[in-house]
Amino acid sequence: MTGSSNDVAVAGVGMHPWGKWGRSFVTYGVHAARAALADADIPWSDVDLVVGGETVRNGYGGYVAGATFAQALGWNGARVATSYAACATGAQALDTARARILAGMCEVALVVGADTTPKGFLAPNAGERWDDPDWLRFRLLGMTNPAYFALYARRRMDLFGATQADFAQVKVKNARHGLHNPYARYRKEVSVEDVLASAVVSDPLHLLDICATSDGAAAVVLTSVDYARRHGLDSPVRVKAVSTVTPTFPHTVLDMPNLSTDSSAVTGVPERTFKESIGRAAYEEAGIGPEDVDVAEVYDLSTALELDWIEDLALCGRGEAEVLLRAGDTTLGGRIPVNPSGGLACFGEAVPAQALAQVCELTWQLRGRAEGRQVEGARVGITANQGLFGHGSSVLLAV
Amino acid sequence: MTAPAIEGWFTTGADPALLGTRCTTCTTVFFPKADGFCRNPACAGETFEEVALSRRGVVWSYTDAQYQPPPPYIPASDPYEPFALAAVELPEGLVVLGQVARGYGVADLRVGQEAELVVETLYTDESGDRTIWRWLPLTSGHLTELGEEADQ
C-alpha cells in the first residue's frame, strides 16, 4: 500500500487482558500504555500528547480522563485531551491524536482506553430524568440493550431467512478465533447446541448470543510518518482513515437508547443508513474499497449484529451475510475473516477501550504477528462500531 | 386514580393516540414531542403544533424481555412476568417503540403485520394505576401465554 500525506504511523499497541479483575481502570490503562510504549520502543518522555477515552456511565469506581493516565504514568508535560463517543470513544480519541499529528502540532501521541464495568444489564445513572431517553426507555418500556439487539436480529430472520442456528454459528466461529488470543476473556470452544441451550434473554437471542461487559484496556502509540522513519520504522502499519460521522437526517433505523426514529415523510429515506455511512466515509477517505479489505474487526454486541456489520461495510450485499457465514468465508482461512481476535464474543465489552482493541488486533494482523489467529497475507483491515447518541466509527489500517 | 405514566405523550379514552408535534414550517412530525427548533437540517422552523399520530402502523421488528429489566423499570408483578416489545412504523414515516399488549408474545408477531395502539396499565403505585401506550397485533396468528413460554 503506498503512503499518503494523510497517513500516520501505528508505532506501538498494547492491551491489558479483558476479564473481571476487580481493580481500578487506571491500573489497566497504565498496563496497556506501558505495553504500547514498549512495543513501539519509544520512551514515555517522547510522548507529547495523551488522549484518554472517557465513559459517562457512572455509578462505579472512577471517572476516566486523559489526565488520569498522564498523571499515573508520571507527569511529563504532554498536552492532554479526553474523548467521549460511547462505543466509538477509542476511535474518536485516535482521531484527535491523528489530527494533531497531521496538523504538525505533535509527533508522538499515546491513546488510552480503559474501563471497569458493573455486572449485569447496563443501566442508566440513578435519579429521575424525565427528559433523558436513556432513562425513559427503562422506566416506560423496560427496554434493555439486548432488546435492541434482538430487534435487529429478528429483522434478519423475518426479512432474510436467518435462523437462530446461524446466529449461534457466529458465536462458534468467534469462540474458535479467540482460543489463542492471550487478551481474550473467554477462551473456550462453544457449540451451536451450547448457544441454543442457553437461556433466551430477548427472543430470538440467547445468553451466549450477547456479549458480556468486561474490565480491560487498550493503548495505541501514534506518530508522524516522519518520526517513525527517524525511529527506524520504515514500513509501519498506517492509519489510512478514521470515520466518526454522525447520522444524516432522517435517521430511520431505531437506535439505542431512543424510543422512536426520525420521520422520513417530508424528506424521504436517505440513500444510506447511519451504519452504512460509517464504513463508506472510511473507504472514501482512504481511497480504498471493500474489495481491498483482507480482515475486519466489527462490533458483535450480539452475534446477529456481526452479520449486519458485514453488510454495512459492503463486504457483501444486503441479506447475504448468512451465505458468507455458512460457506466459511468469514472464518480464519476463509475469503474475508471477520473478528479474528474472537470479537466481543470472547472479550466482552469494555466501552472506552473497545474501539482501540480493534485497532490493536488489526495492527498485529497487518504485521503478521497474530499468533494462532493470523489472517495470512493481510494488508488492509477495517474496524466498525456504533454506540449511543449518534456515535460510531470505522478505522481503516494498511501496511 | 388512573393516570398516564408520563404526562402529555398520549391520549386515553376510546381511541387513544400518541401525541407528537409537527413543525409548522416543514410539516415534519416528531415523537416524542420536539419544540424550540426543528431537527430537519433543511428547516429553520421554531414553531410546532401538537398532533395525534396514526393509531395503526406496520411492525418493523419485535422481541421480548425474559429477564426483569433493571431500575428505573418498575415491575408490574412479583414474580416478574415477561412481556413483549414491538417497534411499529407509522404512516407519518417514523418508527415508535412500545410494549406489546398484555397477553401477546413474539409468536403473535411478524415483521410487516399491522398493529394498533392501545393504552394499558404499566404499573401500580400508591396513587393508582400508571398507564402506557402499547401495540396490539392485528391479524395475529396463534395466541400464546408469554408467561408460560419463559419459565427459566
Coordinates of C-alpha atoms in Angstrom, one line a residue:
Chain A
M1 CA 0.0 0.0 0.0
T2 CA 1.5 3.4 -1.0
G3 CA 1.7 6.1 1.6
S4 CA -0.2 9.3 1.5
S5 CA 0.3 12.6 3.2
N6 CA -2.7 11.9 5.4
D7 CA -1.2 8.8 6.9
V8 CA 0.0 8.5 10.5
A9 CA 2.0 5.5 11.8
V10 CA 0.9 3.0 14.4
A11 CA 4.2 2.7 16.2
G12 CA 3.0 0.5 19.1
V13 CA 0.0 -1.2 20.5
G14 CA -0.7 -2.8 23.9
M15 CA -3.5 -4.2 25.9
H16 CA -4.4 -5.4 29.4
P17 CA -6.2 -8.8 29.3
W18 CA -10.0 -8.5 29.4
G19 CA -11.8 -10.0 32.4
K20 CA -13.4 -9.2 35.7
W21 CA -10.3 -8.2 37.7
G22 CA -11.8 -6.0 40.3
R23 CA -9.2 -3.3 40.1
S24 CA -9.2 0.3 39.1
F25 CA -9.4 1.2 35.4
V26 CA -6.3 3.3 35.9
T27 CA -4.3 0.1 36.6
Y28 CA -5.4 -1.5 33.4
G29 CA -4.8 1.7 31.4
V30 CA -1.3 2.1 32.6
H31 CA -0.5 -1.5 31.9
A32 CA -1.8 -1.1 28.3
A33 CA 0.0 2.2 27.9
R34 CA 3.3 0.8 29.0
A35 CA 2.9 -2.2 26.8
A36 CA 2.2 0.0 23.8
L37 CA 5.3 2.2 24.5
A38 CA 7.5 -0.9 24.9
D39 CA 6.1 -2.3 21.7
A40 CA 7.0 1.0 20.0
D41 CA 10.3 1.2 21.8
I42 CA 9.5 4.8 22.5
P43 CA 10.3 6.4 25.8
W44 CA 7.4 8.0 27.8
S45 CA 9.3 11.2 27.8
D46 CA 8.9 11.4 23.9
V47 CA 5.1 11.4 24.2
D48 CA 3.8 15.0 23.6
L49 CA 0.1 14.2 23.6
V50 CA -2.0 11.9 25.7
V51 CA -5.6 11.2 24.7
G52 CA -7.9 9.4 27.1
G53 CA -11.1 7.6 26.2
E54 CA -13.9 8.6 28.6
T55 CA -17.2 7.0 29.6
V56 CA -20.2 8.7 31.1
R57 CA -21.7 5.6 32.6
N58 CA -21.2 6.4 36.3
G59 CA -22.2 4.7 39.5
Y60 CA -19.0 2.7 39.6
G61 CA -15.5 3.5 40.9
G62 CA -13.8 6.0 38.8
Y63 CA -14.1 8.8 36.2
V64 CA -12.0 8.4 33.2
A65 CA -10.0 11.2 31.6
G66 CA -6.8 11.6 29.6
A67 CA -5.1 13.4 32.5
T68 CA -5.9 10.4 34.8
F69 CA -3.5 8.3 32.7
A70 CA -0.9 11.1 32.2
Q71 CA -0.7 11.6 36.0
A72 CA -0.5 7.8 36.6
L73 CA 2.4 7.4 34.1
G74 CA 4.1 10.3 35.8
W75 CA 3.5 13.9 34.6
N76 CA 5.8 14.5 31.6
G77 CA 4.3 17.8 30.5
A78 CA 2.5 16.3 27.5
R79 CA -0.6 18.0 26.2
V80 CA -3.8 16.2 27.1
A81 CA -7.3 15.6 25.5
T82 CA -10.3 13.5 26.5
S83 CA -12.8 12.0 24.2
Y84 CA -16.3 10.7 24.7
A85 CA -18.2 8.9 21.9
A86 CA -19.9 5.9 23.7
C87 CA -18.7 2.7 22.0
A88 CA -16.8 4.8 19.4
T89 CA -14.8 6.6 22.1
G90 CA -11.5 4.9 21.4
A91 CA -11.7 5.7 17.7
Q92 CA -12.6 9.3 18.3
A93 CA -9.6 9.6 20.7
L94 CA -7.4 8.1 18.0
D95 CA -8.8 10.6 15.5
T96 CA -8.0 13.5 17.9
A97 CA -4.4 12.2 18.1
R98 CA -4.2 11.7 14.4
A99 CA -5.5 15.2 13.6
R100 CA -2.9 16.9 15.9
I101 CA -0.1 14.8 14.3
L102 CA -1.3 15.7 10.8
A103 CA -1.5 19.4 11.7
G104 CA 2.1 19.2 12.8
M105 CA 1.1 20.1 16.4
C106 CA 2.6 16.9 17.9
E107 CA 4.8 14.0 16.8
V108 CA 4.1 11.2 19.3
A109 CA 0.6 10.6 20.8
L110 CA -0.4 8.0 23.3
V111 CA -4.1 7.0 23.1
V112 CA -5.5 5.0 26.1
G113 CA -8.9 3.5 26.8
A114 CA -9.7 1.5 29.9
D115 CA -12.8 0.5 31.9
T116 CA -14.1 -1.3 34.9
T117 CA -17.6 -2.4 34.3
P118 CA -20.5 -3.3 36.6
K119 CA -22.2 -6.7 36.5
G120 CA -25.4 -7.4 34.6
F121 CA -27.5 -5.3 32.3
L122 CA -26.0 -1.9 31.6
A123 CA -28.5 0.5 33.3
P124 CA -28.7 4.3 33.3
N125 CA -27.5 6.6 36.1
A126 CA -29.6 6.8 39.3
G127 CA -32.1 9.6 39.8
E128 CA -35.3 10.6 37.9
R129 CA -34.6 12.2 34.5
W130 CA -37.9 12.6 32.5
D131 CA -36.1 14.3 29.6
D132 CA -33.4 11.6 29.2
P133 CA -34.2 8.8 26.6
D134 CA -31.7 6.5 28.2
W135 CA -33.7 6.7 31.5
L136 CA -37.2 6.8 29.9
R137 CA -36.6 3.6 27.8
F138 CA -36.2 1.7 31.0
R139 CA -39.0 3.4 33.0
L140 CA -41.6 3.4 30.3
L141 CA -40.8 0.3 28.3
G142 CA -38.3 -1.9 30.2
M143 CA -36.1 -1.7 27.1
T144 CA -32.6 -3.1 27.8
N145 CA -29.7 -3.1 25.4
P146 CA -30.2 -6.8 24.5
A147 CA -33.8 -6.0 23.5
Y148 CA -32.5 -3.5 20.8
F149 CA -30.0 -6.2 19.6
A150 CA -32.9 -8.6 19.4
L151 CA -35.0 -6.2 17.2
Y152 CA -32.2 -6.2 14.6
A153 CA -31.7 -10.0 14.9
R154 CA -35.5 -10.6 14.4
R155 CA -35.5 -8.5 11.2
R156 CA -32.7 -10.7 9.8
M157 CA -34.9 -13.7 10.4
D158 CA -38.2 -12.3 9.1
L159 CA -36.6 -10.5 6.1
F160 CA -33.6 -12.6 5.1
G161 CA -34.4 -16.1 6.5
A162 CA -31.7 -16.1 9.1
T163 CA -32.0 -18.7 11.8
Q164 CA -31.1 -18.9 15.5
A165 CA -28.6 -21.6 14.4
D166 CA -26.9 -19.0 12.1
F167 CA -26.5 -16.6 15.0
A168 CA -25.1 -19.5 17.1
Q169 CA -22.6 -20.3 14.3
V170 CA -21.2 -16.7 14.6
K171 CA -20.5 -17.4 18.3
V172 CA -19.0 -20.8 17.5
K173 CA -16.7 -19.1 14.9
N174 CA -15.6 -16.3 17.2
A175 CA -15.1 -18.6 20.2
R176 CA -12.7 -20.6 18.0
H177 CA -10.9 -17.5 16.7
G178 CA -10.3 -16.3 20.3
L179 CA -9.0 -19.6 21.6
H180 CA -5.3 -18.5 21.3
N181 CA -5.8 -14.8 22.0
P182 CA -4.0 -14.0 25.3
Y183 CA -6.1 -10.9 25.8
A184 CA -9.5 -12.5 25.4
R185 CA -11.6 -13.2 28.5
Y186 CA -13.4 -16.3 27.2
R187 CA -11.1 -18.9 25.6
K188 CA -13.3 -21.9 25.2
E189 CA -14.9 -23.7 22.3
V190 CA -18.6 -23.4 22.1
S191 CA -21.0 -25.5 20.1
V192 CA -24.2 -24.4 18.3
E193 CA -26.1 -26.7 20.8
D194 CA -24.5 -24.8 23.7
V195 CA -25.7 -21.5 22.4
L196 CA -29.2 -22.8 21.7
A197 CA -29.4 -24.4 25.1
S198 CA -28.5 -21.2 26.9
A199 CA -31.4 -19.1 28.3
V200 CA -33.3 -16.8 25.9
V201 CA -32.7 -13.2 27.1
S202 CA -34.7 -11.3 24.5
D203 CA -36.2 -13.5 21.7
P204 CA -34.5 -14.6 19.4
L205 CA -31.2 -14.0 21.2
H206 CA -29.8 -16.5 23.8
L207 CA -27.5 -15.6 26.6
L208 CA -24.5 -16.8 24.5
D209 CA -25.5 -14.6 21.6
I210 CA -25.0 -11.5 23.7
C211 CA -21.6 -10.1 24.7
A212 CA -20.7 -9.6 28.4
T213 CA -19.3 -6.5 29.9
S214 CA -15.6 -6.6 30.9
D215 CA -12.7 -4.8 32.5
G216 CA -9.9 -4.2 30.1
A217 CA -7.6 -1.6 28.5
A218 CA -6.0 -0.9 25.1
A219 CA -3.5 1.7 24.1
V220 CA -2.0 2.8 20.8
V221 CA 1.1 4.9 20.1
L222 CA 0.6 7.0 17.0
T223 CA 3.4 9.0 15.4
S224 CA 4.0 11.1 12.3
V225 CA 5.4 9.0 9.4
D226 CA 8.5 11.2 9.6
Y227 CA 9.1 10.4 13.3
A228 CA 8.5 6.7 12.6
R229 CA 11.2 6.8 9.8
R230 CA 13.7 8.6 12.1
H231 CA 12.9 5.9 14.7
G232 CA 13.7 3.1 12.3
L233 CA 10.2 2.2 11.3
D234 CA 10.3 2.1 7.5
S235 CA 7.0 0.3 6.8
P236 CA 4.8 0.7 9.8
V237 CA 1.1 -0.1 9.9
R238 CA -0.6 3.1 8.9
V239 CA -3.9 4.7 9.8
K240 CA -5.5 5.4 6.4
A241 CA -8.8 6.7 7.6
V242 CA -10.8 7.3 10.8
S243 CA -14.5 7.8 10.2
T244 CA -16.6 9.2 13.1
V245 CA -19.5 10.5 11.0
T246 CA -22.9 11.2 12.6
P247 CA -26.2 10.2 11.1
T248 CA -27.9 12.0 8.3
F249 CA -31.5 13.3 8.9
P250 CA -33.8 11.4 8.9
H251 CA -32.1 8.7 10.9
T252 CA -34.7 6.0 10.2
V253 CA -33.2 2.9 11.9
L254 CA -34.3 2.6 15.5
D255 CA -31.3 3.3 17.6
M256 CA -30.4 2.6 21.2
P257 CA -31.5 4.3 23.6
N258 CA -34.2 6.1 21.5
L259 CA -37.9 5.4 21.7
S260 CA -38.5 6.3 18.1
T261 CA -36.8 7.3 14.8
D262 CA -36.9 10.5 12.8
S263 CA -39.8 10.8 10.4
S264 CA -38.9 10.4 6.7
A265 CA -42.3 11.6 5.4
V266 CA -41.1 15.1 4.4
T267 CA -37.5 14.5 3.3
G268 CA -37.6 10.9 2.1
V269 CA -35.4 8.0 3.3
P270 CA -31.7 8.8 3.0
E271 CA -29.5 6.9 0.5
R272 CA -27.6 5.1 3.2
T273 CA -28.3 4.1 6.8
F274 CA -26.1 5.5 9.5
K275 CA -24.1 2.3 9.9
E276 CA -23.6 2.1 6.1
S277 CA -22.4 5.7 6.1
I278 CA -19.8 5.0 8.8
G279 CA -17.9 2.5 6.7
R280 CA -18.4 4.4 3.5
A281 CA -16.8 7.5 4.9
A282 CA -13.7 5.4 5.9
Y283 CA -13.4 3.9 2.4
E284 CA -13.8 7.3 0.7
E285 CA -11.2 9.0 3.0
A286 CA -8.7 6.1 2.4
G287 CA -9.3 5.7 -1.3
I288 CA -9.7 2.0 -0.5
G289 CA -12.7 -0.1 -1.4
P290 CA -14.4 -3.0 0.3
E291 CA -12.9 -5.4 -2.3
D292 CA -9.4 -4.5 -1.0
V293 CA -10.2 -5.5 2.6
D294 CA -8.5 -8.6 3.9
V295 CA -9.7 -8.7 7.5
A296 CA -12.4 -6.9 9.6
E297 CA -13.0 -6.4 13.3
V298 CA -16.6 -5.5 13.8
Y299 CA -18.7 -4.8 16.9
D300 CA -20.5 -8.0 17.7
L301 CA -22.5 -6.8 20.7
S302 CA -24.7 -9.7 19.5
T303 CA -23.9 -12.5 17.1
A304 CA -26.6 -11.2 14.7
L305 CA -25.1 -7.7 14.7
E306 CA -21.8 -9.1 13.3
L307 CA -23.9 -10.2 10.3
D308 CA -25.4 -6.7 10.0
W309 CA -21.9 -5.1 10.1
I310 CA -20.6 -7.4 7.3
E311 CA -23.3 -5.9 5.0
D312 CA -23.0 -2.4 6.4
L313 CA -19.3 -2.4 5.5
A314 CA -20.3 -3.6 2.0
L315 CA -18.3 -6.8 2.3
C316 CA -21.3 -8.4 0.7
G317 CA -24.8 -7.4 -0.4
R318 CA -27.7 -6.8 2.0
G319 CA -29.2 -10.1 3.2
E320 CA -26.1 -12.1 2.1
A321 CA -24.1 -12.3 5.3
E322 CA -25.5 -15.7 6.3
V323 CA -24.4 -17.0 2.9
L324 CA -20.8 -16.0 3.7
L325 CA -21.1 -17.4 7.2
R326 CA -22.4 -20.7 6.1
A327 CA -19.7 -21.0 3.4
G328 CA -17.0 -20.4 6.0
D329 CA -15.9 -17.1 4.2
T330 CA -15.8 -15.2 7.5
T331 CA -13.8 -17.8 9.4
L332 CA -10.0 -17.8 9.6
G333 CA -8.7 -19.3 6.4
G334 CA -11.8 -18.0 4.5
R335 CA -12.2 -15.2 2.0
I336 CA -12.8 -12.4 4.4
P337 CA -12.2 -13.4 8.1
V338 CA -14.3 -11.4 10.5
N339 CA -13.3 -10.9 14.1
P340 CA -10.1 -13.0 14.1
S341 CA -9.5 -11.6 17.7
G342 CA -12.6 -13.5 18.8
G343 CA -14.6 -10.3 18.9
L344 CA -16.8 -9.1 21.7
A345 CA -18.0 -12.7 22.0
C346 CA -14.6 -13.6 23.5
F347 CA -13.8 -10.2 25.1
G348 CA -17.0 -8.7 26.5
E349 CA -17.3 -5.0 26.1
A350 CA -15.1 -2.5 27.9
V351 CA -16.6 0.5 26.3
P352 CA -13.9 3.2 26.1
A353 CA -11.2 0.6 25.3
Q354 CA -13.1 -1.5 22.7
A355 CA -12.5 0.5 19.5
L356 CA -8.8 0.7 20.4
A357 CA -8.7 -3.0 21.0
Q358 CA -10.0 -3.5 17.4
V359 CA -7.1 -1.3 16.2
C360 CA -4.6 -3.3 18.3
E361 CA -5.8 -6.6 16.8
L362 CA -5.6 -5.3 13.2
T363 CA -2.1 -3.9 13.8
W364 CA -1.0 -7.4 14.9
Q365 CA -2.7 -8.9 11.9
L366 CA -1.1 -6.5 9.4
R367 CA 2.3 -7.0 11.0
G368 CA 1.8 -10.8 10.6
R369 CA 2.2 -11.3 14.3
A370 CA -1.3 -12.5 15.4
E371 CA -0.1 -15.8 16.8
G372 CA -2.6 -18.7 16.5
R373 CA -5.2 -16.5 14.7
Q374 CA -3.2 -14.9 11.8
V375 CA -5.1 -13.9 8.6
E376 CA -2.4 -14.9 6.0
G377 CA -1.1 -12.1 3.9
A378 CA -3.4 -9.4 5.4
R379 CA -2.5 -6.0 4.1
V380 CA -5.7 -4.0 4.7
G381 CA -8.0 -4.1 7.7
I382 CA -11.2 -2.3 8.7
T383 CA -12.9 -1.8 12.1
A384 CA -16.5 -0.8 12.7
N385 CA -18.6 0.0 15.7
Q386 CA -21.6 2.0 16.8
G387 CA -22.6 3.4 20.1
L388 CA -25.3 5.5 21.8
F389 CA -26.3 9.0 20.8
G390 CA -25.3 9.1 17.2
H391 CA -21.7 7.9 17.7
G392 CA -20.0 5.4 15.5
S393 CA -16.6 4.7 14.0
S394 CA -14.6 2.9 11.4
V395 CA -10.8 2.8 11.2
L396 CA -9.0 1.7 8.1
L397 CA -5.5 0.4 8.5
A398 CA -3.0 -0.8 5.9
V399 CA 0.6 -1.8 5.6
Chain B
M1 CA -56.7 7.2 40.3
T2 CA -55.6 6.1 36.9
A3 CA -53.1 8.4 35.1
P4 CA -50.5 8.1 32.4
A5 CA -47.0 7.1 33.4
I6 CA -45.8 10.1 31.6
E7 CA -47.7 13.3 31.0
G8 CA -48.7 14.6 27.5
W9 CA -47.3 11.7 25.5
F10 CA -50.6 10.0 24.6
T11 CA -54.3 10.4 24.8
T12 CA -56.5 8.0 26.7
G13 CA -60.2 7.0 26.1
A14 CA -61.9 5.0 23.3
D15 CA -59.4 5.7 20.5
P16 CA -56.1 6.5 22.2
A17 CA -53.2 8.0 20.2
L18 CA -49.6 9.1 20.6
L19 CA -49.1 12.9 20.8
G20 CA -46.3 14.3 18.8
T21 CA -45.5 17.7 17.3
R22 CA -45.5 19.0 13.8
C23 CA -43.2 21.7 12.6
T24 CA -45.4 24.4 11.2
T25 CA -42.7 25.3 8.6
C26 CA -41.7 22.0 7.0
T27 CA -44.5 19.8 8.5
T28 CA -42.0 17.1 9.7
V29 CA -43.6 15.2 12.6
F30 CA -41.7 14.3 15.8
F31 CA -42.4 11.9 18.6
P32 CA -41.6 12.3 21.4
K33 CA -42.5 16.0 21.0
A34 CA -40.0 18.4 19.7
D35 CA -40.2 22.0 20.3
G36 CA -38.0 25.1 20.2
F37 CA -36.2 24.2 16.9
C38 CA -36.9 21.8 14.0
R39 CA -34.4 18.9 13.7
N40 CA -34.8 18.8 9.9
P41 CA -31.5 20.3 8.8
A42 CA -33.1 22.0 5.8
C43 CA -35.6 23.8 8.1
A44 CA -35.2 26.7 10.4
G45 CA -38.7 26.3 11.9
E46 CA -39.2 27.2 15.5
T47 CA -43.0 26.8 15.9
F48 CA -44.8 23.5 16.4
E49 CA -48.3 22.3 16.8
E50 CA -49.4 19.2 18.7
V51 CA -50.6 16.4 16.5
A52 CA -52.1 13.0 17.3
L53 CA -50.3 10.3 15.4
S54 CA -52.0 7.5 13.4
R55 CA -53.2 4.7 15.7
R56 CA -52.2 1.9 13.3
G57 CA -48.9 1.0 11.8
V58 CA -46.7 -1.8 10.5
V59 CA -44.4 -3.9 12.7
W60 CA -40.7 -3.0 12.0
S61 CA -39.5 -5.6 14.5
Y62 CA -40.2 -7.2 17.8
T63 CA -38.8 -9.0 20.8
D64 CA -39.4 -9.7 24.5
A65 CA -37.8 -9.2 27.9
Q66 CA -37.5 -12.6 29.5
Y67 CA -35.4 -11.2 32.4
Q68 CA -36.6 -8.4 34.6
P69 CA -35.1 -5.1 33.4
P70 CA -33.1 -3.1 35.9
P71 CA -34.5 0.2 37.6
P72 CA -35.8 2.7 36.7
Y73 CA -38.1 -0.1 35.3
I74 CA -40.9 -0.8 37.8
P75 CA -42.1 -4.4 37.6
A76 CA -45.9 -4.8 37.4
S77 CA -45.9 -8.0 39.3
D78 CA -43.9 -10.2 41.7
P79 CA -42.8 -12.7 40.5
Y80 CA -41.8 -10.9 37.3
E81 CA -43.8 -11.7 34.2
P82 CA -42.0 -11.3 30.8
F83 CA -43.6 -9.0 28.2
A84 CA -43.1 -8.5 24.5
L85 CA -41.9 -5.3 22.7
A86 CA -42.5 -4.1 19.2
A87 CA -41.3 -1.2 17.0
V88 CA -44.0 -0.1 14.7
E89 CA -43.7 2.1 11.6
L90 CA -46.5 4.7 11.4
P91 CA -47.8 6.3 8.2
E92 CA -46.1 9.6 9.4
G93 CA -42.8 7.9 8.4
L94 CA -41.4 7.2 11.9
V95 CA -40.9 4.0 13.9
V96 CA -42.2 4.1 17.5
L97 CA -41.2 1.5 20.1
G98 CA -43.7 0.2 22.7
Q99 CA -44.5 -2.8 24.8
V100 CA -46.9 -5.3 23.2
A101 CA -50.5 -5.5 24.6
R102 CA -50.9 -7.9 27.6
G103 CA -51.4 -11.5 26.6
Y104 CA -49.5 -11.3 23.3
G105 CA -46.0 -12.6 22.7
V106 CA -43.4 -12.8 19.9
A107 CA -45.3 -15.8 18.4
D108 CA -48.1 -13.5 17.6
L109 CA -45.9 -11.1 15.7
R110 CA -44.3 -10.8 12.2
V111 CA -42.3 -8.1 10.5
G112 CA -44.8 -6.3 8.3
Q113 CA -48.0 -7.1 10.1
E114 CA -50.4 -4.4 11.3
A115 CA -50.6 -3.3 14.9
E116 CA -52.9 -0.8 16.7
L117 CA -52.2 1.4 19.7
V118 CA -53.9 0.6 23.0
V119 CA -53.4 2.0 26.5
E120 CA -52.9 -0.4 29.4
T121 CA -51.6 -0.3 32.9
L122 CA -47.8 -0.3 33.1
Y123 CA -47.5 -0.5 36.9
T124 CA -49.5 0.5 40.0
D125 CA -48.2 2.8 42.7
E126 CA -49.6 4.3 45.9
S127 CA -51.8 6.8 43.9
G128 CA -53.2 4.2 41.5
D129 CA -52.6 2.7 38.0
R130 CA -50.0 4.3 35.8
T131 CA -50.8 3.7 32.1
I132 CA -48.7 3.4 28.9
W133 CA -49.2 3.0 25.2
R134 CA -48.9 -0.5 23.8
W135 CA -49.0 -2.2 20.4
L136 CA -51.9 -4.7 19.8
P137 CA -51.0 -7.1 17.0
L138 CA -53.8 -7.3 14.4
T139 CA -54.4 -10.3 12.1
S140 CA -52.4 -12.3 14.7
G141 CA -51.8 -16.0 14.1
H142 CA -51.8 -18.1 17.2
L143 CA -52.1 -16.7 20.7
T144 CA -49.6 -17.7 23.3
E145 CA -49.3 -17.1 27.0
L146 CA -46.0 -15.4 27.2
G147 CA -45.5 -16.2 30.8
E148 CA -45.7 -20.0 30.2
E149 CA -43.0 -19.8 27.5
A150 CA -40.4 -18.1 29.7
D151 CA -40.1 -20.1 32.9
Q152 CA -36.3 -20.4 33.0

